[in-house]
Tab-separated table of C-alpha atoms in Angstrom:
chain	number	residue	atom	x	y	z
A	79	UNK	CA	13.516	-12.192	18.188
A	80	UNK	CA	13.177	-15.952	18.528
A	81	UNK	CA	12.658	-17.980	15.386
A	82	UNK	CA	9.225	-19.458	14.832
A	83	UNK	CA	8.072	-22.307	12.615
A	84	UNK	CA	6.961	-19.904	9.879
A	85	UNK	CA	6.313	-21.270	6.386
A	86	UNK	CA	6.759	-18.600	3.747
A	87	UNK	CA	3.753	-18.279	1.454
A	88	UNK	CA	5.272	-17.196	-1.846
A	89	UNK	CA	1.914	-16.080	-3.228
A	90	UNK	CA	1.939	-13.242	-0.675
A	91	UNK	CA	5.278	-12.097	-2.102
A	92	UNK	CA	3.774	-12.204	-5.593
A	93	UNK	CA	0.880	-10.041	-4.412
A	94	UNK	CA	3.285	-7.478	-2.970
A	95	UNK	CA	5.369	-7.516	-6.157
A	96	UNK	CA	2.335	-6.779	-8.333
A	97	UNK	CA	1.157	-4.128	-5.886
A	98	UNK	CA	4.617	-2.526	-6.018
A	99	UNK	CA	4.368	-2.253	-9.815
A	100	UNK	CA	0.868	-0.813	-9.505
A	101	UNK	CA	1.848	1.792	-6.916
A	102	UNK	CA	4.500	3.075	-9.335
A	103	UNK	CA	1.810	3.272	-12.015
A	104	UNK	CA	-0.444	5.269	-9.697
A	105	UNK	CA	2.243	7.862	-9.044
A	106	UNK	CA	3.330	7.974	-12.683
A	107	UNK	CA	-0.234	8.679	-13.838
A	108	UNK	CA	-1.151	11.025	-10.988
A	109	UNK	CA	0.592	13.833	-12.870
A	110	UNK	CA	-1.806	13.313	-15.777
A	111	UNK	CA	-4.852	13.215	-13.477
A	112	UNK	CA	-4.053	16.659	-12.145
A	113	UNK	CA	-2.649	18.028	-15.374
A	114	UNK	CA	-5.578	17.278	-17.709
A	115	UNK	CA	-7.559	20.425	-18.497
A	116	UNK	CA	-10.567	18.556	-19.905
A	117	UNK	CA	-11.369	15.408	-17.874
A	118	UNK	CA	-13.895	14.318	-20.532
A	119	UNK	CA	-11.191	14.100	-23.190
A	120	UNK	CA	-10.131	10.602	-24.336
A	121	UNK	CA	-6.605	11.133	-23.016
A	122	UNK	CA	-8.043	11.725	-19.538
A	123	UNK	CA	-9.993	8.445	-19.687
A	124	UNK	CA	-6.905	6.508	-20.834
A	125	UNK	CA	-5.013	7.887	-17.822
A	126	UNK	CA	-7.838	7.735	-15.303
A	127	UNK	CA	-8.990	4.109	-15.680
A	128	UNK	CA	-5.653	2.360	-14.969
A	129	UNK	CA	-4.971	4.911	-12.216
A	130	UNK	CA	-8.330	4.165	-10.602
A	131	UNK	CA	-8.129	0.386	-11.044
A	132	UNK	CA	-4.679	0.330	-9.388
A	133	UNK	CA	-5.979	2.241	-6.369
A	134	UNK	CA	-6.332	-0.819	-4.118
A	135	UNK	CA	-2.586	-1.173	-3.506
A	136	UNK	CA	-2.454	0.233	0.041
A	137	UNK	CA	-5.398	-1.939	1.179
A	138	UNK	CA	-3.730	-5.019	-0.314
A	139	UNK	CA	-0.383	-4.155	1.338
A	140	UNK	CA	-2.223	-3.898	4.664
A	141	UNK	CA	-4.085	-7.137	3.980
A	142	UNK	CA	-0.907	-9.136	3.282
A	143	UNK	CA	0.829	-7.521	6.266
A	144	UNK	CA	-1.980	-8.696	8.525
A	145	UNK	CA	-1.930	-12.194	7.002
A	146	UNK	CA	1.799	-12.463	7.734
A	147	UNK	CA	1.309	-11.247	11.309
A	148	UNK	CA	-1.370	-13.866	11.974
A	149	UNK	CA	0.736	-16.613	10.382
A	150	UNK	CA	3.852	-15.625	12.320
A	151	UNK	CA	2.143	-15.628	15.707
A	152	UNK	CA	-0.069	-18.640	15.089
A	153	UNK	CA	-0.593	-20.448	18.423
A	154	UNK	CA	2.139	-18.307	20.047
A	155	UNK	CA	1.907	-16.665	23.465
A	156	UNK	CA	2.183	-12.875	23.173
A	157	UNK	CA	4.349	-11.916	26.122
A	158	UNK	CA	5.792	-8.466	26.798
A	159	UNK	CA	9.219	-9.628	25.642
A	160	UNK	CA	7.864	-11.053	22.396
A	161	UNK	CA	5.945	-7.832	21.741
A	162	UNK	CA	8.980	-5.604	22.350
A	163	UNK	CA	11.202	-7.702	20.095
A	164	UNK	CA	8.556	-7.788	17.388
A	165	UNK	CA	8.127	-4.003	17.417
A	166	UNK	CA	11.893	-3.500	17.398
A	167	UNK	CA	12.159	-5.678	14.276
A	168	UNK	CA	9.447	-3.593	12.594
A	169	UNK	CA	11.256	-0.395	13.557
A	170	UNK	CA	14.596	-1.712	12.309
A	171	UNK	CA	13.393	-3.131	9.004
A	172	UNK	CA	10.541	-0.766	8.148
A	173	UNK	CA	10.540	2.499	10.086
A	174	UNK	CA	14.272	3.297	10.113
A	175	UNK	CA	14.729	2.798	6.330
A	176	UNK	CA	11.664	4.986	5.909
A	177	UNK	CA	13.239	7.729	8.059
A	178	UNK	CA	16.437	7.565	5.994
A	179	UNK	CA	14.459	8.035	2.786
A	180	UNK	CA	12.412	10.873	4.277
A	181	UNK	CA	15.663	12.696	5.038
A	182	UNK	CA	16.935	12.041	1.488
A	183	UNK	CA	13.675	13.342	0.012
A	184	UNK	CA	13.797	16.375	2.268
A	185	UNK	CA	17.324	17.320	1.246
A	186	UNK	CA	16.488	16.911	-2.446
A	187	UNK	CA	13.268	18.875	-2.121
A	188	UNK	CA	15.102	21.605	-0.249
A	189	UNK	CA	17.603	21.841	-3.109
A	190	UNK	CA	14.798	22.541	-5.600
A	191	UNK	CA	12.821	24.819	-3.285
A	192	UNK	CA	9.901	22.505	-2.496
A	193	UNK	CA	10.372	22.762	1.293
A	194	UNK	CA	11.478	25.547	3.620
A	195	UNK	CA	14.266	23.690	5.417
A	196	UNK	CA	13.068	23.775	9.044
A	197	UNK	CA	13.544	20.968	11.609
A	198	UNK	CA	9.830	21.043	12.440
A	199	UNK	CA	8.954	20.489	8.789
A	200	UNK	CA	11.244	17.456	8.612
A	201	UNK	CA	9.935	15.946	11.872
A	202	UNK	CA	6.342	16.505	10.728
A	203	UNK	CA	7.234	14.843	7.436
A	204	UNK	CA	8.467	11.758	9.303
A	205	UNK	CA	5.509	11.320	11.640
A	206	UNK	CA	2.748	12.497	9.298
A	207	UNK	CA	4.113	10.855	6.156
A	208	UNK	CA	3.181	13.912	4.094
A	209	UNK	CA	6.490	14.604	2.358
A	210	UNK	CA	5.711	12.251	-0.517
A	211	UNK	CA	2.518	10.578	-1.675
A	212	UNK	CA	3.414	6.999	-0.702
A	213	UNK	CA	4.792	7.665	2.787
A	214	UNK	CA	1.439	7.714	4.598
A	215	UNK	CA	1.280	3.926	4.330
A	216	UNK	CA	4.306	3.559	6.638
A	217	UNK	CA	2.689	5.774	9.275
A	218	UNK	CA	-0.499	3.703	9.110
A	219	UNK	CA	1.075	0.239	9.109
A	220	UNK	CA	3.276	1.106	12.097
A	221	UNK	CA	0.103	1.898	14.052
A	222	UNK	CA	-1.264	-1.542	13.187
A	223	UNK	CA	2.010	-3.143	14.280
A	224	UNK	CA	1.950	-1.304	17.600
A	225	UNK	CA	-1.534	-2.734	18.257
A	226	UNK	CA	-0.401	-6.296	17.588
A	227	UNK	CA	-1.638	-7.753	20.944
A	228	UNK	CA	-5.119	-6.367	20.213
A	229	UNK	CA	-5.303	-8.067	16.807
A	230	UNK	CA	-4.037	-11.391	18.121
A	231	UNK	CA	-6.534	-11.352	20.975
A	232	UNK	CA	-9.281	-10.410	18.505
A	233	UNK	CA	-8.794	-13.413	16.194
A	234	UNK	CA	-8.653	-15.770	19.174
A	235	UNK	CA	-11.699	-14.429	21.019
A	236	UNK	CA	-14.070	-12.835	18.499
A	237	UNK	CA	-15.901	-14.684	15.697
A	238	UNK	CA	-15.044	-13.526	12.188
A	239	UNK	CA	-18.422	-12.068	11.217
A	240	UNK	CA	-18.658	-9.990	14.396
A	241	UNK	CA	-15.127	-8.642	13.898
A	242	UNK	CA	-15.756	-7.979	10.188
A	243	UNK	CA	-18.930	-5.948	10.704
A	244	UNK	CA	-17.420	-4.032	13.619
A	245	UNK	CA	-14.328	-3.207	11.550
A	246	UNK	CA	-16.539	-2.237	8.585
A	247	UNK	CA	-18.510	0.114	10.844
A	248	UNK	CA	-15.266	1.605	12.216
A	249	UNK	CA	-13.875	2.072	8.706
A	250	UNK	CA	-16.998	3.712	7.281
A	251	UNK	CA	-17.352	5.974	10.314
A	252	UNK	CA	-13.668	6.932	10.209
A	253	UNK	CA	-14.012	7.894	6.534
A	254	UNK	CA	-16.413	10.572	7.752
A	255	UNK	CA	-14.256	11.758	10.648
A	256	UNK	CA	-13.637	15.196	9.162
A	257	UNK	CA	-17.359	15.741	8.532
A	258	UNK	CA	-18.307	14.560	12.014
A	259	UNK	CA	-15.723	16.810	13.668
A	260	UNK	CA	-16.696	19.785	11.512
A	261	UNK	CA	-20.198	19.663	12.998
A	262	UNK	CA	-18.543	20.333	16.348
A	263	UNK	CA	-16.438	23.130	14.857
A	264	UNK	CA	-13.247	21.056	14.965
A	265	UNK	CA	-10.870	21.045	12.013
A	266	UNK	CA	-8.761	17.887	11.796
A	267	UNK	CA	-6.828	17.329	8.597
A	268	UNK	CA	-5.013	14.101	9.477
A	269	UNK	CA	-7.787	11.507	9.638
A	270	UNK	CA	-6.196	9.693	6.678
A	271	UNK	CA	-3.014	9.283	8.733
A	272	UNK	CA	-4.823	7.225	11.364
A	273	UNK	CA	-5.278	3.464	11.058
A	274	UNK	CA	-9.057	3.573	11.606
A	275	UNK	CA	-10.165	4.151	7.961
A	276	UNK	CA	-8.205	1.034	6.937
A	277	UNK	CA	-9.277	-1.281	9.770
A	278	UNK	CA	-11.486	-3.558	7.674
A	279	UNK	CA	-8.590	-4.540	5.374
A	280	UNK	CA	-6.346	-5.378	8.313
A	281	UNK	CA	-9.067	-7.387	10.060
A	282	UNK	CA	-9.780	-9.369	6.887
A	283	UNK	CA	-6.063	-10.121	6.611
A	284	UNK	CA	-5.811	-11.231	10.238
A	285	UNK	CA	-8.650	-13.740	9.907
A	286	UNK	CA	-7.356	-14.924	6.530
A	287	UNK	CA	-3.975	-15.579	8.138
A	288	UNK	CA	-5.512	-17.290	11.161
A	289	UNK	CA	-7.076	-19.982	8.927
A	290	UNK	CA	-4.815	-19.558	5.933
A	291	UNK	CA	-4.584	-23.083	4.537
A	292	UNK	CA	-8.321	-23.688	4.421
A	293	UNK	CA	-9.193	-20.252	3.036
A	294	UNK	CA	-6.418	-20.264	0.432
A	295	UNK	CA	-7.623	-23.644	-0.840
A	296	UNK	CA	-11.070	-22.137	-1.327
A	297	UNK	CA	-9.540	-19.115	-3.064
A	298	UNK	CA	-7.681	-21.376	-5.499
A	299	UNK	CA	-11.009	-22.936	-6.456
A	300	UNK	CA	-12.585	-19.565	-7.189
A	301	UNK	CA	-14.578	-20.192	-10.370
A	302	UNK	CA	-14.177	-18.297	-13.620
A	303	UNK	CA	-17.760	-17.076	-13.347
A	304	UNK	CA	-17.213	-15.628	-9.902
A	305	UNK	CA	-13.960	-14.032	-11.001
A	306	UNK	CA	-15.673	-12.504	-14.037
A	307	UNK	CA	-18.461	-11.050	-11.894
A	308	UNK	CA	-15.935	-9.529	-9.511
A	309	UNK	CA	-13.979	-8.054	-12.446
A	310	UNK	CA	-17.167	-6.551	-13.902
A	311	UNK	CA	-18.043	-5.029	-10.523
A	312	UNK	CA	-14.571	-3.493	-10.192
A	313	UNK	CA	-14.735	-2.125	-13.746
A	314	UNK	CA	-18.224	-0.727	-13.126
A	315	UNK	CA	-16.938	0.967	-9.999
A	316	UNK	CA	-14.134	2.542	-12.030
A	317	UNK	CA	-16.630	3.704	-14.666
A	318	UNK	CA	-18.917	5.309	-12.079
A	319	UNK	CA	-15.897	6.948	-10.488
A	320	UNK	CA	-14.827	8.291	-13.897
A	321	UNK	CA	-18.289	9.765	-14.472
A	322	UNK	CA	-17.997	11.574	-11.154
A	323	UNK	CA	-14.540	12.798	-12.124
A	324	UNK	CA	-15.226	13.792	-15.731
A	325	UNK	CA	-18.662	15.373	-15.280
A	326	UNK	CA	-17.806	17.099	-12.003
A	327	UNK	CA	-20.896	15.585	-10.424
A	328	UNK	CA	-21.521	13.323	-7.439
A	329	UNK	CA	-23.529	10.266	-8.464
A	330	UNK	CA	-22.633	8.292	-5.359
A	331	UNK	CA	-20.286	8.099	-2.389
A	332	UNK	CA	-16.923	7.270	-3.966
A	333	UNK	CA	-15.307	6.338	-0.655
A	334	UNK	CA	-17.857	3.610	0.067
A	335	UNK	CA	-17.697	2.453	-3.546
A	336	UNK	CA	-13.901	2.200	-3.360
A	337	UNK	CA	-14.142	0.270	-0.101
A	338	UNK	CA	-16.206	-2.435	-1.807
A	339	UNK	CA	-14.141	-2.600	-5.009
A	340	UNK	CA	-10.900	-2.685	-3.014
A	341	UNK	CA	-12.063	-5.830	-1.197
A	342	UNK	CA	-13.060	-7.386	-4.526
A	343	UNK	CA	-9.664	-6.500	-6.014
A	344	UNK	CA	-7.880	-8.119	-3.060
A	345	UNK	CA	-9.853	-11.334	-3.632
A	346	UNK	CA	-8.997	-11.306	-7.338
A	347	UNK	CA	-5.254	-10.701	-6.937
A	348	UNK	CA	-5.000	-13.264	-4.131
A	349	UNK	CA	-6.786	-15.908	-6.210
A	350	UNK	CA	-4.592	-15.089	-9.220
A	351	UNK	CA	-1.328	-15.393	-7.286
A	352	UNK	CA	-2.443	-18.664	-5.694
A	353	UNK	CA	-3.223	-20.085	-9.138
A	354	UNK	CA	0.115	-19.151	-10.726
A	355	UNK	CA	2.172	-20.544	-7.838
A	356	UNK	CA	4.115	-23.504	-9.192
A	357	UNK	CA	2.678	-23.127	-12.683
A	358	UNK	CA	4.544	-20.183	-14.231
A	359	UNK	CA	8.228	-20.483	-13.340
A	360	UNK	CA	9.453	-17.522	-15.390
A	361	UNK	CA	6.757	-15.180	-14.085
A	362	UNK	CA	7.355	-16.406	-10.537
A	363	UNK	CA	11.098	-15.718	-10.791
A	364	UNK	CA	10.415	-12.175	-11.970
A	365	UNK	CA	7.836	-11.572	-9.236
A	366	UNK	CA	10.208	-12.977	-6.592
A	367	UNK	CA	12.933	-10.535	-7.654
A	368	UNK	CA	10.503	-7.636	-7.678
A	369	UNK	CA	9.219	-8.663	-4.242
A	370	UNK	CA	12.758	-8.571	-2.848
A	371	UNK	CA	13.213	-5.016	-4.106
A	372	UNK	CA	9.656	-3.874	-3.452
A	373	UNK	CA	10.085	-2.038	-0.146
A	374	UNK	CA	13.071	0.039	-1.214
A	375	UNK	CA	11.443	0.698	-4.591
A	376	UNK	CA	8.252	1.727	-2.814
A	377	UNK	CA	10.172	4.229	-0.706
A	378	UNK	CA	12.401	5.622	-3.451
A	379	UNK	CA	10.437	5.770	-6.700
A	380	UNK	CA	8.587	9.041	-6.072
A	381	UNK	CA	11.873	10.878	-5.561
A	382	UNK	CA	12.933	10.172	-9.137
A	383	UNK	CA	9.476	10.991	-10.470
A	384	UNK	CA	9.350	14.302	-8.626
A	385	UNK	CA	12.882	15.402	-9.452
A	386	UNK	CA	12.559	14.374	-13.096
A	387	UNK	CA	9.248	16.224	-13.392
A	388	UNK	CA	10.711	19.368	-11.827
A	389	UNK	CA	13.573	19.340	-14.346
A	390	UNK	CA	11.292	18.755	-17.342
A	391	UNK	CA	8.832	21.426	-16.226
A	392	UNK	CA	11.740	23.822	-16.065
A	393	UNK	CA	12.374	23.151	-19.758
A	394	UNK	CA	8.641	23.593	-20.521
A	395	UNK	CA	7.943	20.034	-21.637
A	396	UNK	CA	4.277	19.095	-22.073
A	397	UNK	CA	2.171	16.642	-20.092
A	398	UNK	CA	2.634	13.779	-22.591
A	399	UNK	CA	6.439	14.024	-22.562
A	400	UNK	CA	6.540	14.276	-18.775
A	401	UNK	CA	4.276	11.239	-18.397
A	402	UNK	CA	6.529	9.198	-20.696
A	403	UNK	CA	9.585	10.268	-18.677
A	404	UNK	CA	7.840	9.337	-15.422
A	405	UNK	CA	6.869	5.949	-16.852
A	406	UNK	CA	10.422	5.192	-17.988
A	407	UNK	CA	12.071	6.495	-14.808
A	408	UNK	CA	9.600	4.851	-12.415
A	409	UNK	CA	10.142	1.356	-13.789
A	410	UNK	CA	13.915	1.528	-14.213
A	411	UNK	CA	15.817	3.856	-11.881
A	412	UNK	CA	14.489	2.554	-8.499
A	413	UNK	CA	15.240	-1.055	-9.476
A	414	UNK	CA	18.713	-0.189	-10.774
A	415	UNK	CA	19.405	1.666	-7.539
A	416	UNK	CA	18.285	-1.374	-5.531
A	417	UNK	CA	20.634	-3.651	-7.496
A	418	UNK	CA	23.564	-1.244	-7.034
A	419	UNK	CA	22.972	-0.956	-3.281
A	420	UNK	CA	22.658	-4.730	-2.934
A	421	UNK	CA	25.984	-5.243	-4.718
A	422	UNK	CA	27.611	-2.674	-2.437
A	423	UNK	CA	26.191	-4.441	0.636
A	424	UNK	CA	27.519	-7.803	-0.544
A	425	UNK	CA	30.955	-6.311	-1.220
A	426	UNK	CA	31.033	-4.772	2.263
A	427	UNK	CA	30.013	-8.068	3.880
A	428	UNK	CA	32.795	-9.922	2.069
A	429	UNK	CA	35.340	-7.491	3.467
């Protein structure tokens, strides 16, 4: 694919690095969410709140992916050749590594009896992203990539507010796809594997990327008062969600609530990463290293969590011990593996 005059925005890498750390936290704590007998117990609250607050990671990954797409194709003509080369690069750098890891997961899960070992099951795992909790994101983002000409035409032809409200309508309707289809007697269990419920985050990212310099300058000037209000709204959303969870009641529509708090969380993390750029050298170096490892870590971390949990459950360890193991393994083993593989790659290149 031809090179374009693309300026790397390091704050986007910092966002992805933080989101990578948070997605590990989500999967570490998910064992405690399902394994707590009494959701009103203090231990459940300690587990639930960070788990819930970290739940915006897939929307923010989609947001930054859309920003990068808009930046990369700024003022560029989208010809058939450009489109094909772009999709091939996405397949080579994103989808193929994903397929490799799906196969690795499948073989490991087969060894411990989690899967049956049929070709259909493996193929379904690749295209549905249901073999491990984090894989569905790859299935969704590839759909957004495939529709790249649509998004580029959208930001050039449709005003932001029209596109935003249309995408919000599509997202909120898609979140009710299963209910709508059930009225017609149709059972469809894969609505969360379609891009439609996530459209608003992608559209916001596309328009942010299309006018990135101006918008990012405004984000850097986000006042402390505004940031505090957004934080309080996100925390209130988590509290209301916890009440639903702990009391086994339905105070409000959690999906719509999460949609709003996810957008607020994206604004907060974007403003934070813009503010630290050039001001916190040590933190930036750490985030840059994490960002470089983030995709492989994203793909691999659940394997170590799942295998470690299976072993510890076999020895009848309790929830607390298993959570501590998952925390230690999630934040060490995937990064060590990345470093080892990188050293092997460099050694091979030298030869």
